[in-house]
CSV table of C-alpha atoms in Angstrom, one decimal:
chain,number,residue,atom,x,y,z
A,23,LEU,CA,20.0,-157.0,54.2
A,24,VAL,CA,20.1,-154.1,56.8
A,25,GLY,CA,18.7,-156.5,59.6
A,26,GLY,CA,21.4,-159.2,58.6
A,27,THR,CA,24.1,-156.5,58.7
A,28,ALA,CA,23.1,-155.2,61.9
A,29,LEU,CA,23.3,-158.8,63.1
A,30,ALA,CA,26.7,-159.6,61.6
A,31,PHE,CA,28.2,-156.6,63.4
A,32,GLY,CA,26.7,-157.6,66.9
A,33,LEU,CA,23.8,-154.7,66.6
A,34,SER,CA,20.3,-155.2,67.7
A,35,PRO,CA,17.8,-154.8,65.0
A,36,ALA,CA,14.8,-152.5,65.4
A,37,LEU,CA,11.9,-154.5,66.8
A,38,ALA,CA,8.5,-154.2,65.4
A,39,ASP,CA,5.5,-153.5,67.4
A,40,VAL,CA,3.3,-156.3,68.9
A,41,GLU,CA,-0.5,-155.8,68.5
A,42,SER,CA,-3.2,-157.5,70.5
A,43,GLN,CA,-7.1,-157.0,69.9
A,44,LEU,CA,-8.5,-157.2,73.5
A,45,SER,CA,-12.3,-158.0,74.0
A,46,VAL,CA,-14.1,-157.7,77.4
A,47,ASP,CA,-14.6,-160.9,78.8
A,48,SER,CA,-18.1,-162.7,79.1
A,49,GLY,CA,-19.8,-162.0,82.5
A,50,SER,CA,-17.8,-158.8,83.1
A,51,THR,CA,-19.6,-156.1,85.2
A,52,ALA,CA,-19.2,-152.4,86.3
A,53,GLY,CA,-20.3,-150.8,89.5
A,54,LEU,CA,-21.9,-147.1,88.2
A,55,THR,CA,-22.0,-144.7,91.0
A,56,LEU,CA,-24.2,-141.6,90.3
A,57,THR,CA,-23.6,-138.6,92.9
A,58,VAL,CA,-26.3,-136.1,92.4
A,59,THR,CA,-26.3,-132.6,93.7
A,60,PHE,CA,-29.8,-130.7,93.7
A,61,ASN,CA,-29.0,-127.0,93.7
A,62,THR,CA,-31.5,-124.3,94.1
A,63,ALA,CA,-31.5,-120.9,94.7
A,64,ILE,CA,-31.7,-121.2,98.4
A,65,ASP,CA,-30.3,-124.5,99.2
A,66,SER,CA,-28.3,-127.6,97.8
A,67,ASP,CA,-28.4,-131.5,98.8
A,68,THR,CA,-26.4,-134.1,97.4
A,69,GLN,CA,-27.3,-138.0,97.3
A,70,VAL,CA,-25.7,-141.2,96.0
A,71,ASP,CA,-27.0,-144.2,94.4
A,72,SER,CA,-25.3,-147.3,92.6
A,73,GLU,CA,-26.1,-150.0,90.2
A,74,VAL,CA,-24.1,-153.0,88.8
A,75,VAL,CA,-24.5,-153.4,85.3
A,76,PRO,CA,-23.0,-155.6,82.5
A,77,VAL,CA,-20.1,-154.3,80.4
A,78,SER,CA,-19.0,-155.0,76.8
A,79,GLY,CA,-16.4,-153.6,74.4
A,80,GLY,CA,-12.7,-153.7,73.9
A,81,GLY,CA,-9.9,-152.2,72.0
A,82,ARG,CA,-6.5,-152.3,70.3
A,83,ALA,CA,-3.2,-152.4,72.1
A,84,ILE,CA,0.4,-152.1,71.0
A,85,PHE,CA,3.0,-153.7,73.2
A,86,ARG,CA,6.7,-152.6,72.9
A,87,PRO,CA,9.6,-153.6,72.6
A,88,GLY,CA,8.5,-156.4,70.0
A,89,LYS,CA,9.5,-159.2,72.5
A,90,GLU,CA,8.5,-159.9,76.0
A,91,PRO,CA,8.9,-158.5,78.6
A,92,PHE,CA,7.1,-155.8,77.5
A,93,THR,CA,7.6,-152.4,79.1
A,94,GLN,CA,5.2,-150.0,77.3
A,95,VAL,CA,1.8,-150.1,76.1
A,96,GLU,CA,-0.5,-148.0,73.8
A,97,PHE,CA,-4.2,-148.1,73.4
A,98,THR,CA,-5.0,-146.9,69.8
A,99,ASP,CA,-8.7,-147.4,70.8
A,100,LEU,CA,-10.5,-148.6,73.8
A,101,GLY,CA,-14.2,-148.3,74.7
A,102,PHE,CA,-16.7,-149.9,77.2
A,103,ALA,CA,-20.5,-150.3,76.6
A,104,LEU,CA,-22.4,-150.2,80.1
A,105,GLY,CA,-25.9,-151.7,80.6
A,106,ASN,CA,-28.9,-149.5,81.3
A,107,SER,CA,-29.4,-148.3,84.9
A,108,GLY,CA,-32.0,-146.6,87.1
A,109,TYR,CA,-31.1,-144.6,90.3
A,110,ASP,CA,-33.6,-143.5,92.9
A,111,TYR,CA,-33.1,-140.3,95.2
A,112,GLY,CA,-34.8,-138.3,97.8
A,113,PHE,CA,-33.8,-134.5,98.2
A,114,PHE,CA,-34.3,-132.3,101.1
A,115,CYS,CA,-36.1,-134.6,103.3
A,116,ASP,CA,-37.7,-133.5,106.6
A,117,SER,CA,-40.3,-134.9,108.8
A,118,ILE,CA,-43.2,-132.8,107.7
A,119,PHE,CA,-42.9,-132.3,103.9
A,120,GLY,CA,-41.1,-135.6,103.2
A,121,CYS,CA,-38.7,-135.6,100.2
A,122,ILE,CA,-38.6,-134.5,96.6
A,123,GLU,CA,-38.5,-137.9,95.0
A,124,THR,CA,-36.4,-137.9,92.0
A,125,ASP,CA,-35.5,-141.0,89.5
A,126,ILE,CA,-32.7,-140.9,87.0
A,127,SER,CA,-32.4,-143.6,84.2
A,128,LEU,CA,-29.0,-143.8,81.8
A,129,THR,CA,-29.1,-145.9,78.7
A,130,ASN,CA,-26.8,-146.3,76.0
A,131,VAL,CA,-23.9,-145.4,78.2
A,132,GLN,CA,-20.4,-145.4,76.3
A,133,ALA,CA,-17.3,-144.6,77.9
A,134,THR,CA,-14.2,-144.0,75.2
A,135,LEU,CA,-10.5,-143.5,75.8
A,136,LEU,CA,-9.4,-140.9,73.3
A,137,PRO,CA,-6.0,-141.4,71.8
A,138,PRO,CA,-2.9,-141.3,71.9
A,139,ALA,CA,-2.8,-143.3,75.3
A,140,ILE,CA,0.8,-144.2,76.0
A,141,THR,CA,2.4,-145.4,79.2
A,142,GLY,CA,5.1,-147.5,80.6
A,143,ILE,CA,4.5,-151.2,82.2
A,144,ASN,CA,5.7,-151.5,85.7
A,145,PRO,CA,7.5,-155.0,86.6
A,146,ASP,CA,4.3,-156.1,88.3
A,147,GLY,CA,2.2,-155.4,85.2
A,148,SER,CA,0.6,-152.2,86.3
A,149,ALA,CA,0.2,-149.3,84.2
A,150,GLN,CA,-1.3,-145.9,84.9
A,151,PHE,CA,-2.6,-143.3,82.1
A,152,THR,CA,-3.7,-139.7,82.6
A,153,ASN,CA,-5.9,-139.3,79.3
A,154,SER,CA,-9.2,-138.0,77.9
A,155,TRP,CA,-12.3,-140.1,78.1
A,156,ARG,CA,-15.7,-139.2,76.3
A,157,LEU,CA,-18.6,-140.3,78.2
A,158,LEU,CA,-21.9,-140.6,76.2
A,159,ALA,CA,-25.3,-141.4,77.4
A,160,ASP,CA,-29.1,-140.9,77.2
A,161,TYR,CA,-30.8,-139.5,80.4
A,162,THR,CA,-34.1,-139.2,81.8
A,163,VAL,CA,-34.8,-137.4,85.2
A,164,SER,CA,-38.3,-137.6,86.6
A,165,GLY,CA,-39.7,-136.2,89.9
A,166,SER,CA,-42.4,-134.6,91.8
A,167,LEU,CA,-41.2,-131.2,90.7
A,168,PHE,CA,-39.9,-131.6,86.9
A,169,SER,CA,-38.9,-133.9,84.5
A,170,GLU,CA,-36.1,-133.8,82.0
A,171,SER,CA,-34.8,-136.1,79.3
A,172,GLY,CA,-31.4,-135.6,77.0
A,173,SER,CA,-28.3,-136.6,76.1
A,174,LEU,CA,-24.8,-136.4,77.9
A,175,ASP,CA,-21.7,-135.7,76.1
A,176,VAL,CA,-18.8,-135.4,78.7
A,177,THR,CA,-15.0,-135.2,77.9
A,178,SER,CA,-12.7,-135.0,80.7
A,179,VAL,CA,-9.1,-135.8,81.6
A,180,ILE,CA,-9.0,-138.6,84.2
A,181,ASP,CA,-6.7,-141.1,85.6
A,182,PHE,CA,-7.0,-144.7,84.2
A,183,GLY,CA,-5.0,-147.7,85.5
A,184,ALA,CA,-5.0,-151.6,84.6
A,185,ARG,CA,-2.7,-154.5,85.2
A,186,PHE,CA,-1.4,-156.5,82.0
A,187,THR,CA,-0.2,-160.0,81.9
A,188,THR,CA,1.2,-161.1,78.7
A,189,SER,CA,2.9,-164.8,78.2
A,190,GLY,CA,3.1,-166.9,75.1
A,191,GLY,CA,0.9,-164.8,72.9
A,192,ASP,CA,-1.9,-164.5,75.3
A,193,ALA,CA,-2.8,-160.9,76.9
A,194,PHE,CA,-5.0,-160.4,79.8
A,195,VAL,CA,-6.0,-157.0,81.4
A,196,ASN,CA,-7.6,-156.6,85.1
A,197,ASP,CA,-7.5,-154.3,88.1
A,198,ILE,CA,-9.0,-151.8,85.8
A,199,ALA,CA,-9.7,-148.4,87.6
A,200,LEU,CA,-11.3,-145.2,86.0
A,201,GLY,CA,-11.7,-141.9,87.6
A,202,SER,CA,-15.0,-140.0,87.9
A,203,LEU,CA,-16.6,-138.0,85.1
A,204,SER,CA,-19.0,-134.8,86.0
A,205,THR,CA,-21.3,-132.6,84.0
A,206,GLU,CA,-24.5,-130.3,85.0
A,207,LEU,CA,-28.1,-130.5,83.9
A,208,ASP,CA,-30.3,-127.4,83.8
A,209,ALA,CA,-33.7,-128.5,85.0
A,210,GLY,CA,-35.1,-125.1,84.8
A,211,GLY,CA,-36.6,-122.8,87.5
A,212,GLY,CA,-33.3,-122.1,88.9
A,213,VAL,CA,-32.6,-125.8,89.7
A,214,VAL,CA,-29.3,-127.0,88.5
A,215,ILE,CA,-28.7,-130.9,88.9
A,216,GLN,CA,-24.8,-131.8,89.2
A,217,LEU,CA,-23.9,-135.3,88.0
A,218,ASP,CA,-20.7,-137.2,88.8
A,219,ALA,CA,-20.3,-140.6,87.5
A,220,GLN,CA,-17.9,-143.1,88.9
A,221,ILE,CA,-17.5,-146.3,87.0
A,222,ASP,CA,-15.8,-149.1,88.7
A,223,LEU,CA,-14.6,-151.5,86.5
A,224,ALA,CA,-12.9,-153.9,89.1
A,225,GLY,CA,-15.3,-156.5,87.9
A,226,THR,CA,-14.3,-156.0,84.2
A,227,THR,CA,-11.6,-158.0,82.4
A,228,LEU,CA,-10.2,-158.2,78.9
A,229,SER,CA,-8.5,-160.8,77.1
A,230,GLY,CA,-6.7,-161.2,73.7
A,231,SER,CA,-3.7,-162.8,71.8
A,232,TYR,CA,-0.9,-161.4,70.0
A,233,GLU,CA,1.7,-163.1,67.6
A,234,GLU,CA,5.2,-163.4,69.0
A,235,LEU,CA,7.9,-162.3,66.6
A,236,PRO,CA,9.9,-165.2,64.9
A,237,PRO,CA,13.7,-165.6,65.1
A,238,ALA,CA,15.8,-163.4,63.3
A,239,ALA,CA,17.4,-164.3,60.2
A,240,CYS,CA,21.0,-163.9,59.0
A,241,GLY,CA,22.5,-163.1,55.6
A,242,GLY,CA,21.2,-166.0,53.2
A,243,GLY,CA,18.1,-166.4,55.4
A,244,GLY,CA,18.9,-168.9,57.8
A,245,LEU,CA,17.8,-168.9,61.5
A,246,CYS,CA,20.2,-166.9,64.0
A,247,GLY,CA,18.3,-167.9,67.0
A,248,ALA,CA,16.2,-165.6,69.1
A,249,VAL,CA,15.6,-161.9,68.2
A,250,GLY,CA,17.7,-159.4,70.1
């Protein structure tokens, strides 16, 4: 009755949210770059290594207003699971003593967006978020001087961007960009290892669908044309 009254007086009714369950598309990959700084009491050295790993996951998006073109998006949940990876480093290399060889492996890597995450969608479909992300992983560090294993649990506020294409009930997300997350590992003996993880999601896309709102009804329930 309220909606019919609003239409009868030429007012626009409130439009419901449009929800879409998005899933990472098959074949998606991520470039995981691990920058490691090896700090000792007398010196430090930084080395970089990268791996390309498969990605799975997804999340739930809410588009607003209740009809296209959408101008706002909210993620109520979003997460990516990355495949296992291994990295090889040589620190403090010289021609006489060689390098301190160090290997790092990461398993069970999970990157999760912490809600609320709401932002506007630009006319070209791009959107930029600044939100907290949580990185979980199990790690093993092994080298000529020490070995260490444990779990990472890091939460950081970082930038996150993506491009949304929505049309006729289909949603597609690409051009995904995520900032870096940092943490430190105490290897003992005055050695501290600083890890900076950069997750490149340019090779990751998400797809899903949504239900377009039906035309609005007037007074007795008859069709009144398009919503709005």
